[in-house]
């Protein structure tokens, strides 16, 4: 009832419908250590997406069944230590990374169950030669991807297991 009247159109979710739940928590911390500064950022994300379809075997079930139901969880970090080494020179030493997992609970899968693990380390230096600044650095990245097999070989929805690793080193300098 609303305002003394029967509600003409009750709100009730019936299949088909989508349900999206997204949560994110981030913590940023700055720690002063003498003349240096440590910056730390930690994060967590939870993304659950579900699609419900009518259940032809149970017509009384208005919510239907989970046709798609994926849960993606991500943990991230970023740590930077800023180190001044005199009036004209400063540097940053850091690391960044992510651990991500995807799990399916529904009848259909769009992407496989799996994990991604990223890790990186870097160094950046800056020299102030007024009026010119010279800056350079290098970085090393590593990524691993692992998934589990799903389905029956030869069928349309088959997804093979995958295990891959990637590594990269890069650098730059400029004024």
Backbone as a chain_set.jsonl record, in Angstrom:
{"seq": "XXXXXXXXXXXXXXXXXXXXXXXXXXXXXXXXXXXXXXXXXXXXXXXXXXXXXXXXXXXXXXXXXXXXXXXXXXXXXXXXXXXXXXXXXXXXXXXXXXXXXXXXXXXXXXXXXXXXXXXXXXXXXXXXXXXXXXXXXXXXXXXXXXXXXXXXXXXXXXXXXXXXXXXXXXXXXXX", "coords": {"N": [[0.837, -1.193, 0.0], [0.415, 2.225, -0.714], [0.083, 5.399, 0.326], [-2.488, 4.828, 1.225], [-3.62, 3.39, -0.837], [-3.824, 0.455, -2.868], [-0.864, -0.786, -4.298], [-0.447, -0.383, -7.691], [1.39, -1.449, -9.512], [3.35, -3.761, -8.45], [6.713, -4.034, -7.237], [8.761, -6.416, -8.204], [11.392, -8.53, -8.842], [11.63, -10.383, -11.72], [12.73, -13.088, -13.702], [13.819, -12.556, -17.082], [16.72, -10.928, -15.703], [19.373, -8.696, -14.598], [21.99, -8.648, -12.177], [24.207, -6.669, -10.473], [26.957, -6.317, -8.437], [29.229, -4.282, -6.929], [32.151, -3.576, -5.204], [34.589, -1.523, -3.67], [37.602, -0.879, -2.031], [40.051, 1.28, -0.903], [43.195, 2.112, 0.408], [45.259, 4.739, 1.253], [48.426, 5.672, 2.27], [50.818, 7.8, 3.708], [54.085, 7.925, 4.82], [56.431, 9.599, 6.658], [59.839, 9.411, 6.755], [62.339, 10.591, 8.202], [64.139, 12.461, 5.966], [62.967, 11.269, 3.854], [60.17, 9.857, 1.988], [57.6, 7.541, 2.231], [55.197, 6.19, 0.225], [52.237, 4.449, 0.227], [49.826, 2.48, -1.294], [47.036, 0.496, -1.056], [44.663, -1.801, -2.341], [41.373, -3.242, -2.828], [39.061, -4.918, -4.836], [35.822, -6.026, -5.651], [33.816, -7.584, -7.87], [30.828, -8.653, -8.825], [28.841, -10.184, -11.176], [25.749, -11.099, -12.403], [23.387, -12.9, -14.362], [20.08, -13.655, -14.697], [17.881, -16.101, -15.892], [14.644, -17.197, -17.117], [13.31, -20.154, -15.589], [12.647, -22.974, -17.169], [11.991, -25.452, -16.2], [10.881, -25.046, -13.76], [8.345, -23.265, -13.427], [7.191, -21.753, -11.441], [9.196, -20.519, -10.131], [10.054, -17.422, -9.932], [12.383, -15.909, -9.85], [14.152, -17.226, -11.466], [17.053, -18.891, -12.877], [20.624, -18.821, -12.338], [22.102, -17.925, -15.091], [24.412, -16.667, -16.048], [27.07, -16.06, -13.823], [29.482, -14.417, -12.409], [32.403, -13.832, -10.505], [34.748, -11.477, -9.88], [37.705, -10.788, -8.317], [40.041, -8.474, -7.079], [43.239, -7.634, -5.888], [45.374, -5.011, -5.132], [48.558, -3.274, -5.089], [50.777, -0.558, -4.418], [53.796, 0.774, -3.857], [55.973, 3.377, -3.019], [59.085, 4.786, -2.524], [60.362, 7.768, -1.845], [63.348, 9.398, -2.248], [65.308, 11.999, -1.429], [68.471, 13.143, -2.484], [70.238, 15.264, -1.903], [70.413, 18.748, -2.955], [69.929, 18.915, -5.683], [69.365, 16.393, -6.701], [67.148, 13.636, -6.846], [65.355, 10.599, -6.116], [63.209, 7.783, -6.83], [62.166, 4.739, -5.612], [60.366, 1.835, -6.274], [57.506, -0.433, -6.156], [54.904, -2.265, -7.748], [51.779, -3.987, -8.091], [49.393, -6.678, -8.738], [46.921, -9.028, -7.846], [44.619, -11.117, -9.199], [41.52, -12.8, -9.361], [39.191, -14.848, -11.076], [36.049, -16.301, -10.899], [33.507, -18.548, -11.867], [30.057, -19.217, -11.411], [27.684, -19.725, -12.574], [25.499, -21.24, -15.121], [26.539, -20.785, -17.647], [29.632, -19.76, -19.175], [31.544, -16.912, -19.878], [34.17, -16.083, -19.745], [37.072, -17.892, -18.686], [37.571, -19.623, -15.477], [40.146, -18.362, -13.461], [43.456, -16.991, -12.679], [45.332, -13.951, -12.428], [48.512, -12.631, -12.037], [50.364, -9.877, -11.369], [53.489, -8.216, -11.148], [55.836, -5.672, -10.404], [58.873, -3.777, -10.444], [60.598, -0.699, -9.951], [62.779, 2.124, -10.726], [63.395, 5.556, -10.51], [65.147, 8.472, -11.388], [65.997, 11.892, -10.823], [67.577, 14.781, -11.943], [68.295, 18.052, -11.258], [69.352, 20.603, -13.138], [69.211, 23.399, -13.243], [68.408, 25.597, -15.825], [67.463, 23.179, -16.78], [66.041, 19.952, -16.468], [66.934, 16.631, -15.91], [65.72, 13.435, -16.344], [65.368, 10.008, -15.652], [64.864, 6.442, -15.856], [64.212, 2.985, -14.952], [62.353, -0.077, -15.393], [60.958, -3.187, -14.388], [58.748, -5.703, -15.335], [56.487, -8.361, -14.591], [54.213, -10.898, -15.473], [51.786, -13.37, -14.85], [49.458, -15.7, -16.09], [46.899, -17.901, -15.419], [44.564, -20.391, -16.148], [41.702, -22.569, -15.726], [40.56, -25.576, -17.292], [37.422, -25.916, -19.03], [34.391, -27.518, -19.765], [33.722, -29.781, -22.547], [36.054, -31.263, -24.693], [35.999, -30.288, -28.068], [33.401, -29.439, -28.046], [31.226, -26.555, -28.424], [31.364, -24.674, -26.284], [33.783, -25.215, -25.06], [36.66, -24.517, -23.127], [40.058, -24.43, -23.06], [42.657, -25.2, -20.615], [45.005, -22.731, -19.548], [48.288, -21.498, -19.274], [50.478, -19.02, -18.856], [53.363, -16.902, -18.951], [54.77, -13.656, -18.761], [57.392, -11.333, -19.256], [59.113, -8.222, -18.9], [61.515, -5.697, -19.492], [62.215, -2.269, -19.218], [63.271, 1.086, -20.066], [64.024, 4.607, -19.787], [65.171, 7.917, -20.684], [65.353, 11.409, -20.379], [65.201, 14.974, -21.081]], "CA": [[0.0, 0.0, 0.0], [1.131, 3.491, -0.752], [-0.874, 6.489, 0.44], [-3.833, 4.296, 1.439], [-4.099, 2.669, -2.014], [-3.066, -0.726, -3.274], [0.107, -0.444, -5.334], [-0.933, -0.928, -8.953], [2.454, -2.226, -10.143], [4.314, -4.141, -7.416], [8.09, -4.182, -7.721], [9.28, -7.743, -7.917], [12.283, -8.929, -9.926], [11.349, -11.658, -12.363], [13.682, -13.397, -14.765], [15.26, -12.319, -17.038], [17.223, -9.681, -15.136], [20.791, -8.659, -14.252], [22.327, -8.192, -10.836], [25.612, -6.274, -10.429], [27.414, -5.894, -7.114], [30.609, -3.811, -7.057], [32.695, -2.99, -3.983], [35.985, -1.122, -3.806], [38.206, -0.302, -0.831], [41.42, 1.72, -1.172], [43.863, 2.769, 1.531], [46.464, 5.478, 0.875], [49.181, 6.035, 3.457], [52.106, 8.476, 3.535], [54.9, 7.822, 6.027], [57.651, 10.394, 6.568], [60.966, 8.745, 7.413], [63.434, 11.561, 8.112], [63.992, 13.289, 4.766], [62.367, 10.45, 2.794], [58.718, 9.683, 2.065], [57.094, 6.261, 1.752], [53.781, 6.258, -0.165], [51.716, 3.087, 0.1], [48.416, 2.382, -1.679], [46.539, -0.877, -1.094], [43.283, -1.795, -2.792], [40.616, -4.479, -3.031], [37.83, -4.739, -5.613], [34.984, -7.214, -5.765], [32.846, -7.3, -8.928], [30.023, -9.841, -9.099], [27.839, -9.927, -12.207], [24.907, -12.274, -12.609], [22.242, -12.767, -15.266], [19.113, -14.697, -14.375], [16.967, -16.44, -16.988], [13.493, -17.984, -16.654], [13.559, -21.582, -15.402], [11.568, -23.693, -17.866], [11.655, -26.643, -15.431], [10.171, -24.622, -12.554], [7.701, -22.006, -13.828], [6.819, -21.004, -10.239], [10.398, -19.828, -9.679], [10.071, -16.146, -10.652], [13.74, -15.386, -9.92], [14.881, -17.931, -12.509], [18.307, -19.523, -12.481], [21.804, -18.029, -12.692], [22.661, -18.301, -16.384], [25.78, -16.177, -15.875], [27.363, -15.593, -12.464], [30.941, -14.294, -12.358], [32.963, -13.061, -9.4], [36.109, -11.04, -10.146], [38.291, -10.157, -7.139], [41.362, -7.914, -7.368], [44.027, -7.043, -4.814], [46.423, -4.211, -5.752], [49.462, -2.558, -4.206], [51.694, 0.406, -5.03], [54.665, 1.326, -2.815], [57.0, 4.26, -3.577], [59.957, 5.393, -1.534], [60.972, 8.962, -2.434], [64.592, 9.635, -1.54], [66.116, 13.122, -1.904], [69.906, 12.905, -2.239], [70.882, 16.561, -2.094], [69.539, 19.81, -3.46], [69.651, 18.785, -7.117], [69.118, 15.01, -7.12], [66.165, 12.86, -6.075], [65.026, 9.319, -6.756], [62.063, 7.025, -6.334], [62.265, 3.289, -5.745], [59.009, 1.383, -6.028], [56.966, -1.706, -6.611], [53.464, -2.262, -8.001], [51.327, -5.319, -8.459], [47.974, -7.031, -8.656], [46.512, -10.426, -7.873], [43.219, -11.09, -9.623], [40.944, -14.127, -9.587], [37.856, -14.872, -11.663], [35.356, -17.576, -10.676], [32.161, -18.643, -12.441], [29.133, -20.06, -10.651], [26.468, -19.896, -13.367], [25.442, -22.326, -16.094], [27.308, -20.389, -18.829], [30.867, -19.015, -18.897], [32.06, -16.057, -20.946], [35.619, -16.145, -19.568], [37.36, -19.047, -17.821], [38.077, -19.434, -14.116], [41.593, -18.214, -13.542], [44.144, -15.968, -11.89], [46.356, -13.111, -13.051], [49.414, -12.103, -11.024], [51.288, -8.886, -11.911], [54.449, -7.647, -10.199], [56.789, -4.784, -11.07], [59.788, -2.977, -9.638], [61.101, 0.398, -10.776], [63.651, 3.153, -10.159], [63.356, 6.809, -11.272], [66.081, 9.47, -10.853], [65.814, 13.221, -11.394], [68.683, 15.694, -11.685], [67.909, 19.421, -11.568], [70.495, 21.404, -13.567], [68.521, 24.656, -13.547], [66.968, 25.484, -16.039], [67.152, 21.891, -17.406], [65.914, 18.782, -15.596], [67.159, 15.343, -16.576], [65.021, 12.383, -15.613], [65.501, 8.693, -16.278], [64.489, 5.338, -14.983], [63.995, 1.67, -15.542], [61.245, -0.828, -14.792], [60.845, -4.601, -14.749], [57.388, -6.207, -15.134], [56.247, -9.793, -14.74], [52.78, -11.243, -15.413], [51.443, -14.773, -15.083], [48.03, -15.949, -16.29], [46.585, -19.328, -15.311], [43.136, -20.682, -16.167], [41.346, -23.986, -15.665], [39.763, -26.041, -18.43], [35.979, -25.995, -18.808], [33.621, -28.113, -20.853], [34.141, -31.019, -23.196], [36.841, -30.996, -25.898], [35.235, -30.412, -29.304], [32.107, -28.754, -27.915], [31.293, -25.111, -28.697], [31.709, -23.869, -25.106], [35.011, -25.709, -24.445], [37.754, -23.581, -22.874], [41.213, -25.184, -22.562], [43.467, -24.588, -19.561], [46.04, -21.853, -20.092], [49.299, -21.07, -18.316], [51.429, -18.183, -19.59], [54.123, -15.909, -18.192], [55.348, -12.594, -19.578], [58.346, -10.495, -18.53], [59.572, -7.114, -19.718], [62.36, -4.673, -18.888], [62.178, -1.054, -20.04], [63.93, 2.226, -19.472], [63.962, 5.832, -20.574], [65.876, 9.072, -20.17], [64.94, 12.6, -21.116], [65.482, 16.272, -20.46]], "C": [[0.868, 1.237, 0.0], [0.081, 4.587, -0.726], [-2.298, 5.988, 0.579], [-4.384, 3.533, 0.25], [-3.245, 1.437, -2.228], [-2.078, -0.295, -4.353], [-0.306, -1.149, -6.622], [0.104, -1.822, -9.625], [3.485, -2.603, -9.085], [5.705, -4.344, -8.02], [8.633, -5.521, -7.262], [10.138, -8.154, -9.105], [11.894, -10.306, -10.431], [12.345, -11.854, -13.489], [13.059, -13.058, -16.114], [15.594, -10.968, -16.415], [18.707, -9.835, -14.813], [20.942, -8.177, -12.816], [23.829, -7.898, -10.823], [25.919, -5.767, -9.029], [28.884, -5.538, -7.23], [31.024, -3.145, -5.754], [34.162, -2.656, -4.224], [36.438, -0.466, -2.504], [39.653, 0.041, -1.182], [41.957, 2.42, 0.07], [45.137, 3.433, 1.015], [47.14, 5.975, 2.149], [50.487, 6.706, 3.057], [52.848, 8.423, 4.855], [56.186, 8.61, 5.802], [58.718, 9.71, 7.404], [62.187, 9.652, 7.284], [63.208, 12.467, 6.917], [63.374, 12.512, 3.607], [60.868, 10.3, 3.038], [58.35, 8.327, 1.474], [55.601, 6.418, 1.475], [53.313, 4.832, -0.442], [50.228, 3.146, -0.216], [48.06, 0.91, -1.795], [45.077, -0.845, -1.512], [42.697, -3.189, -2.912], [39.354, -4.126, -3.813], [37.131, -6.085, -5.739], [33.887, -6.865, -6.764], [32.094, -8.592, -9.234], [28.896, -9.47, -10.059], [27.069, -11.22, -12.465], [23.765, -11.931, -13.567], [21.325, -13.958, -15.004], [18.134, -14.86, -15.532], [15.791, -17.238, -16.425], [13.84, -19.476, -16.593], [12.401, -22.358, -16.009], [11.155, -24.955, -17.115], [10.869, -26.318, -14.163], [9.533, -23.264, -12.825], [7.247, -21.177, -12.634], [8.002, -20.209, -9.68], [10.543, -18.536, -10.48], [11.471, -15.556, -10.769], [14.56, -16.057, -11.013], [16.13, -18.597, -11.966], [19.475, -18.664, -12.988], [22.409, -18.577, -13.979], [24.132, -17.905, -16.422], [25.938, -15.727, -14.429], [28.88, -15.604, -12.31], [31.354, -13.425, -11.18], [34.425, -12.77, -9.716], [36.609, -10.302, -8.906], [39.709, -9.717, -7.47], [41.972, -7.313, -6.117], [45.173, -6.278, -5.477], [47.305, -3.555, -4.694], [50.357, -1.644, -5.035], [52.493, 1.021, -3.888], [55.777, 2.128, -3.484], [57.78, 4.907, -2.444], [60.695, 6.538, -2.215], [62.167, 9.365, -1.593], [65.317, 10.852, -2.13], [67.579, 12.864, -1.542], [70.69, 14.187, -2.474], [69.906, 17.551, -2.684], [69.107, 19.578, -4.898], [69.234, 17.386, -7.554], [68.068, 14.363, -6.226], [65.865, 11.576, -6.836], [63.81, 8.682, -6.085], [62.33, 5.551, -6.627], [60.877, 2.745, -5.43], [58.695, 0.005, -6.541], [55.452, -1.556, -6.768], [53.051, -3.678, -8.354], [49.842, -5.514, -8.266], [47.848, -8.554, -8.643], [45.018, -10.417, -8.153], [42.743, -12.521, -9.828], [39.528, -13.984, -10.134], [37.267, -16.263, -11.436], [33.937, -17.48, -11.213], [31.326, -19.609, -11.614], [27.853, -20.342, -11.419], [26.577, -21.048, -14.344], [26.318, -22.054, -17.313], [28.548, -19.62, -18.395], [31.252, -18.19, -20.117], [33.583, -16.026, -20.937], [35.905, -17.28, -18.585], [37.68, -18.649, -16.378], [39.589, -19.298, -14.222], [42.123, -17.129, -12.641], [45.134, -15.211, -12.774], [47.188, -12.543, -11.909], [50.41, -11.171, -11.708], [52.209, -8.413, -10.808], [55.44, -6.798, -10.981], [57.66, -4.101, -10.031], [60.351, -1.878, -10.525], [61.991, 1.345, -9.975], [63.599, 4.365, -11.085], [64.31, 7.793, -10.592], [65.856, 10.795, -11.57], [66.975, 14.107, -10.951], [68.276, 17.079, -12.159], [69.169, 20.23, -11.866], [69.995, 22.765, -14.034], [69.097, 25.37, -14.771], [66.558, 24.144, -16.635], [67.062, 20.811, -16.335], [66.147, 17.536, -16.427], [66.517, 14.273, -15.706], [65.165, 11.073, -16.374], [65.094, 7.613, -15.306], [64.416, 4.023, -15.716], [62.935, 0.932, -14.733], [61.306, -2.265, -15.28], [59.438, -5.071, -14.388], [57.336, -7.705, -15.362], [54.752, -10.05, -14.613], [52.631, -12.741, -15.658], [49.919, -14.886, -15.149], [47.825, -17.456, -16.252], [45.069, -19.503, -15.291], [42.924, -22.185, -16.059], [40.471, -24.332, -16.86], [38.291, -26.099, -18.03], [35.324, -26.625, -20.027], [34.239, -29.377, -21.404], [34.862, -30.661, -24.495], [35.981, -31.245, -27.136], [33.873, -29.735, -29.251], [32.313, -27.249, -28.067], [31.764, -24.293, -27.497], [32.999, -24.325, -24.412], [36.047, -24.598, -24.319], [38.94, -24.378, -22.326], [41.909, -24.449, -21.426], [44.591, -23.792, -20.217], [47.003, -21.489, -18.978], [50.378, -20.329, -19.09], [52.129, -17.226, -18.625], [54.75, -14.927, -19.168], [56.261, -11.758, -18.693], [58.823, -9.392, -19.462], [60.447, -6.189, -18.889], [62.325, -3.466, -19.819], [62.893, 0.07, -19.305], [63.785, 3.447, -20.366], [64.786, 6.914, -19.891], [65.464, 10.271, -21.012], [65.267, 13.863, -20.346], [64.357, 17.232, -20.749]], "O": [[1.921, 1.282, 0.636], [-0.725, 4.698, -1.65], [-3.229, 6.641, 0.108], [-5.52, 3.063, 0.309], [-2.086, 1.388, -1.817], [-2.434, 0.488, -5.234], [-0.493, -2.366, -6.639], [-0.246, -2.832, -10.236], [4.414, -1.833, -8.843], [5.844, -4.772, -9.165], [8.924, -5.725, -6.084], [9.674, -8.133, -10.245], [11.835, -11.27, -9.668], [12.752, -10.897, -14.148], [11.855, -13.257, -16.281], [14.858, -9.995, -16.574], [19.233, -10.947, -14.76], [20.129, -7.401, -12.313], [24.635, -8.778, -11.126], [25.225, -4.897, -8.504], [29.702, -6.385, -7.588], [30.333, -2.256, -5.256], [34.884, -3.399, -4.889], [35.748, 0.389, -1.95], [40.39, -0.8, -1.695], [41.262, 3.218, 0.699], [45.988, 2.777, 0.414], [46.513, 6.613, 2.995], [51.184, 6.228, 2.162], [52.316, 8.824, 5.89], [56.941, 8.328, 4.871], [58.534, 9.461, 8.595], [62.981, 9.495, 6.356], [62.198, 13.168, 6.853], [63.268, 13.035, 2.498], [60.364, 10.573, 4.128], [58.74, 8.004, 0.353], [54.829, 6.739, 2.379], [53.912, 4.107, -1.238], [49.459, 3.782, 0.505], [48.697, 0.165, -2.539], [44.329, 0.036, -1.089], [43.413, -4.177, -3.074], [38.664, -3.158, -3.493], [37.761, -7.128, -5.909], [33.108, -5.942, -6.525], [32.651, -9.515, -9.828], [28.105, -8.565, -9.793], [27.65, -12.278, -12.71], [23.251, -10.812, -13.571], [21.743, -15.114, -15.081], [17.626, -13.88, -16.077], [15.918, -17.88, -15.383], [14.571, -19.988, -17.441], [11.308, -22.402, -15.444], [10.072, -25.484, -17.364], [10.262, -27.203, -13.56], [10.109, -22.228, -12.493], [6.943, -19.996, -12.799], [7.817, -19.323, -8.846], [11.091, -18.549, -11.582], [11.733, -14.78, -11.688], [15.571, -15.503, -11.444], [16.257, -18.837, -10.766], [19.331, -17.889, -13.934], [23.138, -19.569, -13.961], [24.991, -18.708, -16.784], [25.046, -15.087, -13.873], [29.488, -16.655, -12.106], [30.726, -12.405, -10.898], [35.243, -13.685, -9.811], [36.013, -9.308, -8.489], [40.485, -10.469, -8.06], [41.316, -6.578, -5.379], [45.879, -6.846, -6.31], [46.876, -3.311, -3.566], [50.652, -1.923, -6.197], [51.929, 1.714, -3.041], [56.443, 1.639, -4.396], [57.206, 5.497, -1.528], [61.556, 6.307, -3.064], [62.044, 9.638, -0.399], [65.884, 10.755, -3.218], [67.886, 12.423, -0.434], [71.701, 14.179, -3.176], [68.731, 17.246, -2.89], [68.022, 20.007, -5.291], [68.786, 17.215, -8.688], [68.093, 14.521, -5.006], [66.094, 11.482, -8.042], [63.447, 9.0, -4.953], [62.675, 5.177, -7.747], [60.269, 3.14, -4.436], [59.48, -0.631, -7.245], [54.807, -0.82, -6.022], [53.853, -4.47, -8.848], [49.135, -4.665, -7.722], [48.575, -9.262, -9.339], [44.245, -9.788, -7.43], [43.457, -13.351, -10.391], [38.768, -13.114, -9.709], [37.901, -17.273, -11.74], [33.256, -16.469, -11.039], [31.798, -20.658, -11.178], [27.019, -21.122, -10.96], [27.591, -21.744, -14.403], [26.792, -22.995, -17.949], [28.533, -18.918, -17.383], [31.284, -18.693, -21.24], [34.214, -15.953, -21.991], [35.065, -17.593, -17.741], [38.014, -17.499, -16.096], [40.235, -20.025, -14.976], [41.377, -16.444, -11.942], [45.691, -15.755, -13.728], [46.643, -12.035, -10.929], [51.211, -11.614, -12.532], [51.781, -8.227, -9.669], [55.837, -7.16, -12.088], [57.244, -3.876, -8.895], [60.56, -2.091, -11.72], [61.968, 1.372, -8.745], [63.742, 4.228, -12.299], [64.29, 7.937, -9.37], [65.564, 10.826, -12.766], [67.314, 14.18, -9.77], [67.948, 17.264, -13.331], [69.959, 20.513, -10.965], [70.342, 23.213, -15.126], [70.273, 25.729, -14.715], [65.387, 23.979, -16.974], [67.884, 20.751, -15.421], [65.612, 17.407, -17.528], [66.739, 14.214, -14.497], [65.089, 11.047, -17.602], [64.993, 7.836, -14.1], [64.541, 3.96, -16.939], [62.657, 1.253, -13.577], [61.657, -2.532, -16.429], [58.983, -4.862, -13.264], [58.043, -8.247, -16.212], [54.096, -9.482, -13.739], [53.262, -13.305, -16.552], [49.196, -14.258, -14.375], [48.497, -18.2, -16.966], [44.373, -18.848, -14.515], [43.846, -22.972, -16.274], [39.735, -23.489, -17.373], [37.953, -26.3, -16.864], [35.659, -26.306, -21.167], [35.148, -29.962, -20.815], [34.365, -29.869, -25.296], [35.319, -32.277, -27.244], [33.26, -29.484, -30.288], [33.413, -26.734, -27.869], [32.491, -23.315, -27.67], [33.288, -23.88, -23.301], [36.287, -23.84, -25.259], [38.844, -24.947, -21.238], [41.773, -23.233, -21.285], [45.065, -24.137, -21.299], [46.58, -21.201, -17.858], [51.107, -20.927, -19.882], [51.558, -16.802, -17.62], [55.201, -15.302, -20.25], [55.95, -11.502, -17.529], [58.928, -9.597, -20.672], [60.155, -5.929, -17.722], [62.394, -3.605, -21.04], [63.092, 0.017, -18.091], [63.464, 3.334, -21.549], [65.064, 6.846, -18.693], [65.253, 10.151, -22.219], [65.565, 13.84, -19.151], [64.4, 18.383, -20.314]]}, "num_chains": 1, "name": "protein.A"}
